[in-house]
């Protein structure tokens, strides 16, 4: 089983749609959670951190369920510019503080006109 | 701030050739990382450096060496390149972001080994 699992997609949605991505992680010692965005042939860039209480940044909402070890990202009113791959990222947790992160394979979103 | 910079952007090598990928960050971060990204595989950690003067193996270290030259710079060396090392290489450094520390990436080096 992968440490961080995501549905690779692709998710094809029309402009203006609401789309949700899910992610599960296996290490219960993980403490920090993030969503990254990666455009084609570019580096991953931090989209948002994921707080235990859930958090919102404009059209983007992230939620964390520690009991189920589940993270979600909701995008409302999708724009063409939202087309990208979204990576679920979890810190490795456990002893030591190496800062090692575990990356999911990514979920590809294509927003169509 | 330039953030994380990498050179070169592109490189073509023949099997057996050696090369060094350079990475530098100007964010005063202690920790730095090297990843490779292959289609369908996601990001895999090659080596990391928790602080200046220390380096440790990641998930896929074979065929690579690293040097943490100073706090700013972390280089990745391929001593004898193989076609299996054809990939996109990303360097990252670690800093604060919201709930915890996360990583900030350079633009990547695309390497083709023939």
PDB file of C-alpha atoms in Angstrom:
ATOM      1  CA  UNK A   1       0.000   0.000   0.000  1.00  0.00           C
ATOM      2  CA  UNK A   2       1.334   3.462  -0.892  1.00  0.00           C
ATOM      3  CA  UNK A   3       1.937   5.829   2.007  1.00  0.00           C
ATOM      4  CA  UNK A   4      -0.130   8.538   0.322  1.00  0.00           C
ATOM      5  CA  UNK A   5      -2.811   7.520  -2.156  1.00  0.00           C
ATOM      6  CA  UNK A   6      -4.702   9.650  -4.629  1.00  0.00           C
ATOM      7  CA  UNK A   7      -6.957   8.933  -7.572  1.00  0.00           C
ATOM      8  CA  UNK A   8      -4.778   9.943 -10.541  1.00  0.00           C
ATOM      9  CA  UNK A   9      -7.789  10.993 -12.647  1.00  0.00           C
ATOM     10  CA  UNK A  10      -7.916  12.790 -14.967  1.00  0.00           C
ATOM     11  CA  UNK A  11     -10.907  14.743 -13.776  1.00  0.00           C
ATOM     12  CA  UNK A  12     -12.449  16.549 -16.742  1.00  0.00           C
ATOM     13  CA  UNK A  13     -14.863  19.277 -15.668  1.00  0.00           C
ATOM     14  CA  UNK A  14     -16.498  22.316 -17.325  1.00  0.00           C
ATOM     15  CA  UNK A  15     -15.644  25.844 -16.272  1.00  0.00           C
ATOM     16  CA  UNK A  16     -17.631  26.862 -13.220  1.00  0.00           C
ATOM     17  CA  UNK A  17     -17.940  23.332 -11.855  1.00  0.00           C
ATOM     18  CA  UNK A  18     -17.106  22.278  -8.320  1.00  0.00           C
ATOM     19  CA  UNK A  19     -14.625  19.431  -8.052  1.00  0.00           C
ATOM     20  CA  UNK A  20     -13.280  17.515  -5.067  1.00  0.00           C
ATOM     21  CA  UNK A  21     -10.089  15.508  -4.697  1.00  0.00           C
ATOM     22  CA  UNK A  22      -9.443  12.997  -1.951  1.00  0.00           C
ATOM     23  CA  UNK A  23      -6.303  11.560  -0.472  1.00  0.00           C
ATOM     24  CA  UNK A  24      -5.583   8.937   2.173  1.00  0.00           C
ATOM     25  CA  UNK A  25      -2.370   8.484   4.143  1.00  0.00           C
ATOM     26  CA  UNK A  26      -1.111   5.502   6.089  1.00  0.00           C
ATOM     27  CA  UNK A  27       1.175   6.966   8.773  1.00  0.00           C
ATOM     28  CA  UNK A  28      -0.864   7.962  11.812  1.00  0.00           C
ATOM     29  CA  UNK A  29       2.191   9.816  13.191  1.00  0.00           C
ATOM     30  CA  UNK A  30       2.020  12.385  10.388  1.00  0.00           C
ATOM     31  CA  UNK A  31       1.444  15.887  11.707  1.00  0.00           C
ATOM     32  CA  UNK A  32       1.529  18.259   8.747  1.00  0.00           C
ATOM     33  CA  UNK A  33      -0.467  18.127   5.552  1.00  0.00           C
ATOM     34  CA  UNK A  34      -0.354  20.148   2.379  1.00  0.00           C
ATOM     35  CA  UNK A  35      -1.742  20.428  -1.124  1.00  0.00           C
ATOM     36  CA  UNK A  36       0.695  21.299  -3.892  1.00  0.00           C
ATOM     37  CA  UNK A  37      -0.072  22.252  -7.468  1.00  0.00           C
ATOM     38  CA  UNK A  38       2.130  21.166 -10.354  1.00  0.00           C
ATOM     39  CA  UNK A  39       1.721  22.560 -13.848  1.00  0.00           C
ATOM     40  CA  UNK A  40       2.966  20.580 -16.825  1.00  0.00           C
ATOM     41  CA  UNK A  41       6.773  20.472 -16.919  1.00  0.00           C
ATOM     42  CA  UNK A  42       7.045  22.816 -13.930  1.00  0.00           C
ATOM     43  CA  UNK A  43       8.033  22.422 -10.302  1.00  0.00           C
ATOM     44  CA  UNK A  44       5.482  21.637  -7.570  1.00  0.00           C
ATOM     45  CA  UNK A  45       4.289  24.767  -5.765  1.00  0.00           C
ATOM     46  CA  UNK A  46       2.581  24.963  -2.394  1.00  0.00           C
ATOM     47  CA  UNK A  47      -1.148  25.582  -2.842  1.00  0.00           C
ATOM     48  CA  UNK A  48      -2.199  25.478   0.786  1.00  0.00           C
ATOM     49  CA  UNK A  49      -1.520  23.925   4.154  1.00  0.00           C
ATOM     50  CA  UNK A  50      -4.274  21.762   5.634  1.00  0.00           C
ATOM     51  CA  UNK A  51      -5.373  22.601   9.163  1.00  0.00           C
ATOM     52  CA  UNK A  52      -7.169  20.211  11.522  1.00  0.00           C
ATOM     53  CA  UNK A  53     -10.164  22.537  11.625  1.00  0.00           C
ATOM     54  CA  UNK A  54     -10.297  22.831   7.853  1.00  0.00           C
ATOM     55  CA  UNK A  55      -9.339  25.961   5.987  1.00  0.00           C
ATOM     56  CA  UNK A  56     -10.375  28.013   3.014  1.00  0.00           C
ATOM     57  CA  UNK A  57      -8.418  30.166   0.599  1.00  0.00           C
ATOM     58  CA  UNK A  58     -10.683  31.834  -1.915  1.00  0.00           C
ATOM     59  CA  UNK A  59     -12.227  29.122  -4.079  1.00  0.00           C
ATOM     60  CA  UNK A  60     -10.179  26.383  -2.431  1.00  0.00           C
ATOM     61  CA  UNK A  61     -11.179  24.502   0.724  1.00  0.00           C
ATOM     62  CA  UNK A  62      -9.043  21.848   2.403  1.00  0.00           C
ATOM     63  CA  UNK A  63     -10.221  19.440   5.076  1.00  0.00           C
ATOM     64  CA  UNK A  64      -8.451  16.894   7.274  1.00  0.00           C
ATOM     65  CA  UNK A  65      -9.964  13.892   9.010  1.00  0.00           C
ATOM     66  CA  UNK A  66      -7.302  12.461  11.315  1.00  0.00           C
ATOM     67  CA  UNK A  67      -9.455   9.567  12.502  1.00  0.00           C
ATOM     68  CA  UNK A  68      -9.920   8.319   8.941  1.00  0.00           C
ATOM     69  CA  UNK A  69      -6.480   9.549   7.781  1.00  0.00           C
ATOM     70  CA  UNK A  70      -8.133  11.369   4.935  1.00  0.00           C
ATOM     71  CA  UNK A  71      -7.502  14.761   3.317  1.00  0.00           C
ATOM     72  CA  UNK A  72      -9.658  16.549   0.769  1.00  0.00           C
ATOM     73  CA  UNK A  73      -9.430  19.555  -1.535  1.00  0.00           C
ATOM     74  CA  UNK A  74     -12.527  21.252  -2.909  1.00  0.00           C
ATOM     75  CA  UNK A  75     -12.312  23.703  -5.796  1.00  0.00           C
ATOM     76  CA  UNK A  76     -15.371  25.835  -6.465  1.00  0.00           C
ATOM     77  CA  UNK A  77     -16.162  27.747  -9.649  1.00  0.00           C
ATOM     78  CA  UNK A  78     -13.368  26.051 -11.602  1.00  0.00           C
ATOM     79  CA  UNK A  79     -11.325  28.199 -13.967  1.00  0.00           C
ATOM     80  CA  UNK A  80      -9.373  27.123 -17.028  1.00  0.00           C
ATOM     81  CA  UNK A  81      -6.247  28.171 -15.144  1.00  0.00           C
ATOM     82  CA  UNK A  82      -6.981  25.556 -12.459  1.00  0.00           C
ATOM     83  CA  UNK A  83      -5.948  22.830 -14.928  1.00  0.00           C
ATOM     84  CA  UNK A  84      -2.939  21.169 -13.309  1.00  0.00           C
ATOM     85  CA  UNK A  85      -1.922  18.176 -11.223  1.00  0.00           C
ATOM     86  CA  UNK A  86      -2.708  18.426  -7.512  1.00  0.00           C
ATOM     87  CA  UNK A  87      -0.362  16.633  -5.131  1.00  0.00           C
ATOM     88  CA  UNK A  88      -1.361  15.529  -1.665  1.00  0.00           C
ATOM     89  CA  UNK A  89       1.647  15.828   0.655  1.00  0.00           C
ATOM     90  CA  UNK A  90       2.131  14.509   4.174  1.00  0.00           C
ATOM     91  CA  UNK A  91       5.083  14.807   6.508  1.00  0.00           C
ATOM     92  CA  UNK A  92       6.669  11.483   7.322  1.00  0.00           C
ATOM     93  CA  UNK A  93       6.198  11.815  11.051  1.00  0.00           C
ATOM     94  CA  UNK A  94       7.781   9.549  13.616  1.00  0.00           C
ATOM     95  CA  UNK A  95      11.025  10.083  15.516  1.00  0.00           C
ATOM     96  CA  UNK A  96      13.473  12.760  14.504  1.00  0.00           C
ATOM     97  CA  UNK A  97      12.661  15.884  12.543  1.00  0.00           C
ATOM     98  CA  UNK A  98      14.127  15.281   9.126  1.00  0.00           C
ATOM     99  CA  UNK A  99      11.369  17.220   7.412  1.00  0.00           C
ATOM    100  CA  UNK A 100      10.847  14.393   4.971  1.00  0.00           C
ATOM    101  CA  UNK A 101       7.629  14.645   3.034  1.00  0.00           C
ATOM    102  CA  UNK A 102       5.695  11.911   1.306  1.00  0.00           C
ATOM    103  CA  UNK A 103       4.092  12.921  -1.981  1.00  0.00           C
ATOM    104  CA  UNK A 104       1.054  11.353  -3.523  1.00  0.00           C
ATOM    105  CA  UNK A 105       1.164  10.556  -7.200  1.00  0.00           C
ATOM    106  CA  UNK A 106      -1.119  13.481  -7.961  1.00  0.00           C
ATOM    107  CA  UNK A 107      -4.607  14.010  -9.361  1.00  0.00           C
ATOM    108  CA  UNK A 108      -4.862  15.617 -12.773  1.00  0.00           C
ATOM    109  CA  UNK A 109      -7.568  18.212 -13.353  1.00  0.00           C
ATOM    110  CA  UNK A 110      -8.592  19.428 -16.805  1.00  0.00           C
ATOM    111  CA  UNK A 111     -11.059  22.303 -16.865  1.00  0.00           C
ATOM    112  CA  UNK A 112     -12.805  22.653 -20.229  1.00  0.00           C
ATOM    113  CA  UNK A 113     -14.411  25.810 -21.671  1.00  0.00           C
TER     114      UNK A 113
ATOM    115  CA  UNK B   1      14.631  36.563  -3.285  1.00  0.00           C
ATOM    116  CA  UNK B   2      15.252  34.076  -6.067  1.00  0.00           C
ATOM    117  CA  UNK B   3      14.097  31.179  -3.860  1.00  0.00           C
ATOM    118  CA  UNK B   4      15.578  27.893  -5.069  1.00  0.00           C
ATOM    119  CA  UNK B   5      17.641  27.916  -8.247  1.00  0.00           C
ATOM    120  CA  UNK B   6      18.956  24.964 -10.237  1.00  0.00           C
ATOM    121  CA  UNK B   7      21.455  24.594 -13.051  1.00  0.00           C
ATOM    122  CA  UNK B   8      21.474  23.390 -15.721  1.00  0.00           C
ATOM    123  CA  UNK B   9      17.863  23.419 -16.934  1.00  0.00           C
ATOM    124  CA  UNK B  10      18.485  20.708 -19.519  1.00  0.00           C
ATOM    125  CA  UNK B  11      21.265  18.196 -20.081  1.00  0.00           C
ATOM    126  CA  UNK B  12      21.938  15.324 -22.451  1.00  0.00           C
ATOM    127  CA  UNK B  13      24.563  12.778 -21.400  1.00  0.00           C
ATOM    128  CA  UNK B  14      25.937   9.611 -22.885  1.00  0.00           C
ATOM    129  CA  UNK B  15      25.975   6.463 -20.778  1.00  0.00           C
ATOM    130  CA  UNK B  16      28.989   6.508 -18.491  1.00  0.00           C
ATOM    131  CA  UNK B  17      29.485  10.272 -18.454  1.00  0.00           C
ATOM    132  CA  UNK B  18      29.443  12.163 -15.193  1.00  0.00           C
ATOM    133  CA  UNK B  19      27.853  15.438 -14.233  1.00  0.00           C
ATOM    134  CA  UNK B  20      26.907  17.569 -11.263  1.00  0.00           C
ATOM    135  CA  UNK B  21      23.528  19.223 -10.797  1.00  0.00           C
ATOM    136  CA  UNK B  22      23.740  22.453  -8.852  1.00  0.00           C
ATOM    137  CA  UNK B  23      21.167  23.827  -6.421  1.00  0.00           C
ATOM    138  CA  UNK B  24      21.177  26.980  -4.311  1.00  0.00           C
ATOM    139  CA  UNK B  25      18.629  28.656  -2.028  1.00  0.00           C
ATOM    140  CA  UNK B  26      18.616  32.157  -0.592  1.00  0.00           C
ATOM    141  CA  UNK B  27      15.920  31.631   2.070  1.00  0.00           C
ATOM    142  CA  UNK B  28      18.348  30.723   4.858  1.00  0.00           C
ATOM    143  CA  UNK B  29      16.778  27.271   5.138  1.00  0.00           C
ATOM    144  CA  UNK B  30      18.639  24.562   7.013  1.00  0.00           C
ATOM    145  CA  UNK B  31      17.325  21.519   5.158  1.00  0.00           C
ATOM    146  CA  UNK B  32      17.642  20.726   1.473  1.00  0.00           C
ATOM    147  CA  UNK B  33      16.483  17.811  -0.666  1.00  0.00           C
ATOM    148  CA  UNK B  34      16.979  16.190  -4.059  1.00  0.00           C
ATOM    149  CA  UNK B  35      14.124  14.380  -5.815  1.00  0.00           C
ATOM    150  CA  UNK B  36      13.575  12.712  -9.113  1.00  0.00           C
ATOM    151  CA  UNK B  37      10.222  12.630 -10.861  1.00  0.00           C
ATOM    152  CA  UNK B  38       9.353  10.002 -13.433  1.00  0.00           C
ATOM    153  CA  UNK B  39       6.039   9.543 -15.284  1.00  0.00           C
ATOM    154  CA  UNK B  40       3.540   7.695 -13.120  1.00  0.00           C
ATOM    155  CA  UNK B  41       5.962   7.495 -10.183  1.00  0.00           C
ATOM    156  CA  UNK B  42       5.521  10.780  -8.376  1.00  0.00           C
ATOM    157  CA  UNK B  43       8.399  12.448  -6.551  1.00  0.00           C
ATOM    158  CA  UNK B  44      11.000  10.166  -5.021  1.00  0.00           C
ATOM    159  CA  UNK B  45      13.610  11.362  -2.548  1.00  0.00           C
ATOM    160  CA  UNK B  46      17.213  10.695  -3.581  1.00  0.00           C
ATOM    161  CA  UNK B  47      19.205  12.378  -0.796  1.00  0.00           C
ATOM    162  CA  UNK B  48      18.630  15.055   1.760  1.00  0.00           C
ATOM    163  CA  UNK B  49      20.635  17.297   4.037  1.00  0.00           C
ATOM    164  CA  UNK B  50      19.014  18.175   7.357  1.00  0.00           C
ATOM    165  CA  UNK B  51      21.614  20.831   8.037  1.00  0.00           C
ATOM    166  CA  UNK B  52      24.952  22.099   6.782  1.00  0.00           C
ATOM    167  CA  UNK B  53      27.535  19.362   7.059  1.00  0.00           C
ATOM    168  CA  UNK B  54      25.108  16.423   7.084  1.00  0.00           C
ATOM    169  CA  UNK B  55      23.664  14.297   4.301  1.00  0.00           C
ATOM    170  CA  UNK B  56      21.474  11.188   4.332  1.00  0.00           C
ATOM    171  CA  UNK B  57      20.093   8.725   1.842  1.00  0.00           C
ATOM    172  CA  UNK B  58      16.515   8.893   0.719  1.00  0.00           C
ATOM    173  CA  UNK B  59      14.407   6.334  -1.075  1.00  0.00           C
ATOM    174  CA  UNK B  60      16.479   5.967  -4.279  1.00  0.00           C
ATOM    175  CA  UNK B  61      20.146   6.910  -3.599  1.00  0.00           C
ATOM    176  CA  UNK B  62      21.938   4.344  -5.772  1.00  0.00           C
ATOM    177  CA  UNK B  63      24.022   5.900  -8.537  1.00  0.00           C
ATOM    178  CA  UNK B  64      24.116   9.335  -6.904  1.00  0.00           C
ATOM    179  CA  UNK B  65      26.277  11.301  -4.503  1.00  0.00           C
ATOM    180  CA  UNK B  66      25.653  14.651  -2.876  1.00  0.00           C
ATOM    181  CA  UNK B  67      27.609  17.486  -1.319  1.00  0.00           C
ATOM    182  CA  UNK B  68      26.265  20.127   1.039  1.00  0.00           C
ATOM    183  CA  UNK B  69      28.850  22.753   0.184  1.00  0.00           C
ATOM    184  CA  UNK B  70      27.509  25.358   2.604  1.00  0.00           C
ATOM    185  CA  UNK B  71      24.127  26.404   3.929  1.00  0.00           C
ATOM    186  CA  UNK B  72      23.027  27.732   0.537  1.00  0.00           C
ATOM    187  CA  UNK B  73      24.236  25.032  -1.837  1.00  0.00           C
ATOM    188  CA  UNK B  74      23.462  21.341  -2.252  1.00  0.00           C
ATOM    189  CA  UNK B  75      24.786  19.522  -5.315  1.00  0.00           C
ATOM    190  CA  UNK B  76      23.881  16.137  -6.802  1.00  0.00           C
ATOM    191  CA  UNK B  77      26.479  14.138  -8.718  1.00  0.00           C
ATOM    192  CA  UNK B  78      26.016  11.305 -11.181  1.00  0.00           C
ATOM    193  CA  UNK B  79      29.375   9.545 -11.394  1.00  0.00           C
ATOM    194  CA  UNK B  80      28.525   7.236 -14.288  1.00  0.00           C
ATOM    195  CA  UNK B  81      25.202   8.076 -15.870  1.00  0.00           C
ATOM    196  CA  UNK B  82      22.838   5.307 -16.944  1.00  0.00           C
ATOM    197  CA  UNK B  83      19.688   5.491 -19.118  1.00  0.00           C
ATOM    198  CA  UNK B  84      17.643   4.643 -16.007  1.00  0.00           C
ATOM    199  CA  UNK B  85      18.671   8.026 -14.607  1.00  0.00           C
ATOM    200  CA  UNK B  86      16.795   9.861 -17.347  1.00  0.00           C
ATOM    201  CA  UNK B  87      14.376  11.932 -15.318  1.00  0.00           C
ATOM    202  CA  UNK B  88      13.435  15.373 -14.073  1.00  0.00           C
ATOM    203  CA  UNK B  89      15.424  16.335 -10.991  1.00  0.00           C
ATOM    204  CA  UNK B  90      14.077  18.777  -8.441  1.00  0.00           C
ATOM    205  CA  UNK B  91      15.914  20.391  -5.576  1.00  0.00           C
ATOM    206  CA  UNK B  92      13.962  21.717  -2.600  1.00  0.00           C
ATOM    207  CA  UNK B  93      14.592  23.510   0.666  1.00  0.00           C
ATOM    208  CA  UNK B  94      12.466  23.438   3.780  1.00  0.00           C
ATOM    209  CA  UNK B  95      10.846  26.347   5.555  1.00  0.00           C
ATOM    210  CA  UNK B  96       7.776  27.390   7.511  1.00  0.00           C
ATOM    211  CA  UNK B  97       4.326  27.360   5.908  1.00  0.00           C
ATOM    212  CA  UNK B  98       1.122  27.491   7.901  1.00  0.00           C
ATOM    213  CA  UNK B  99       0.811  24.432  10.126  1.00  0.00           C
ATOM    214  CA  UNK B 100       4.353  23.269   9.754  1.00  0.00           C
ATOM    215  CA  UNK B 101       7.441  23.249   7.654  1.00  0.00           C
ATOM    216  CA  UNK B 102       7.154  22.348   4.036  1.00  0.00           C
ATOM    217  CA  UNK B 103       9.373  22.361   0.997  1.00  0.00           C
ATOM    218  CA  UNK B 104       9.958  24.896  -1.731  1.00  0.00           C
ATOM    219  CA  UNK B 105      11.149  23.640  -5.087  1.00  0.00           C
ATOM    220  CA  UNK B 106      13.528  24.783  -7.761  1.00  0.00           C
ATOM    221  CA  UNK B 107      12.495  24.788 -11.439  1.00  0.00           C
ATOM    222  CA  UNK B 108      14.036  21.395 -12.139  1.00  0.00           C
ATOM    223  CA  UNK B 109      16.710  19.900 -14.367  1.00  0.00           C
ATOM    224  CA  UNK B 110      15.624  17.704 -17.266  1.00  0.00           C
ATOM    225  CA  UNK B 111      18.219  15.009 -17.855  1.00  0.00           C
ATOM    226  CA  UNK B 112      18.356  12.620 -20.790  1.00  0.00           C
ATOM    227  CA  UNK B 113      20.905   9.805 -20.714  1.00  0.00           C
ATOM    228  CA  UNK B 114      21.471   8.100 -24.054  1.00  0.00           C
TER     229      UNK B 114
END
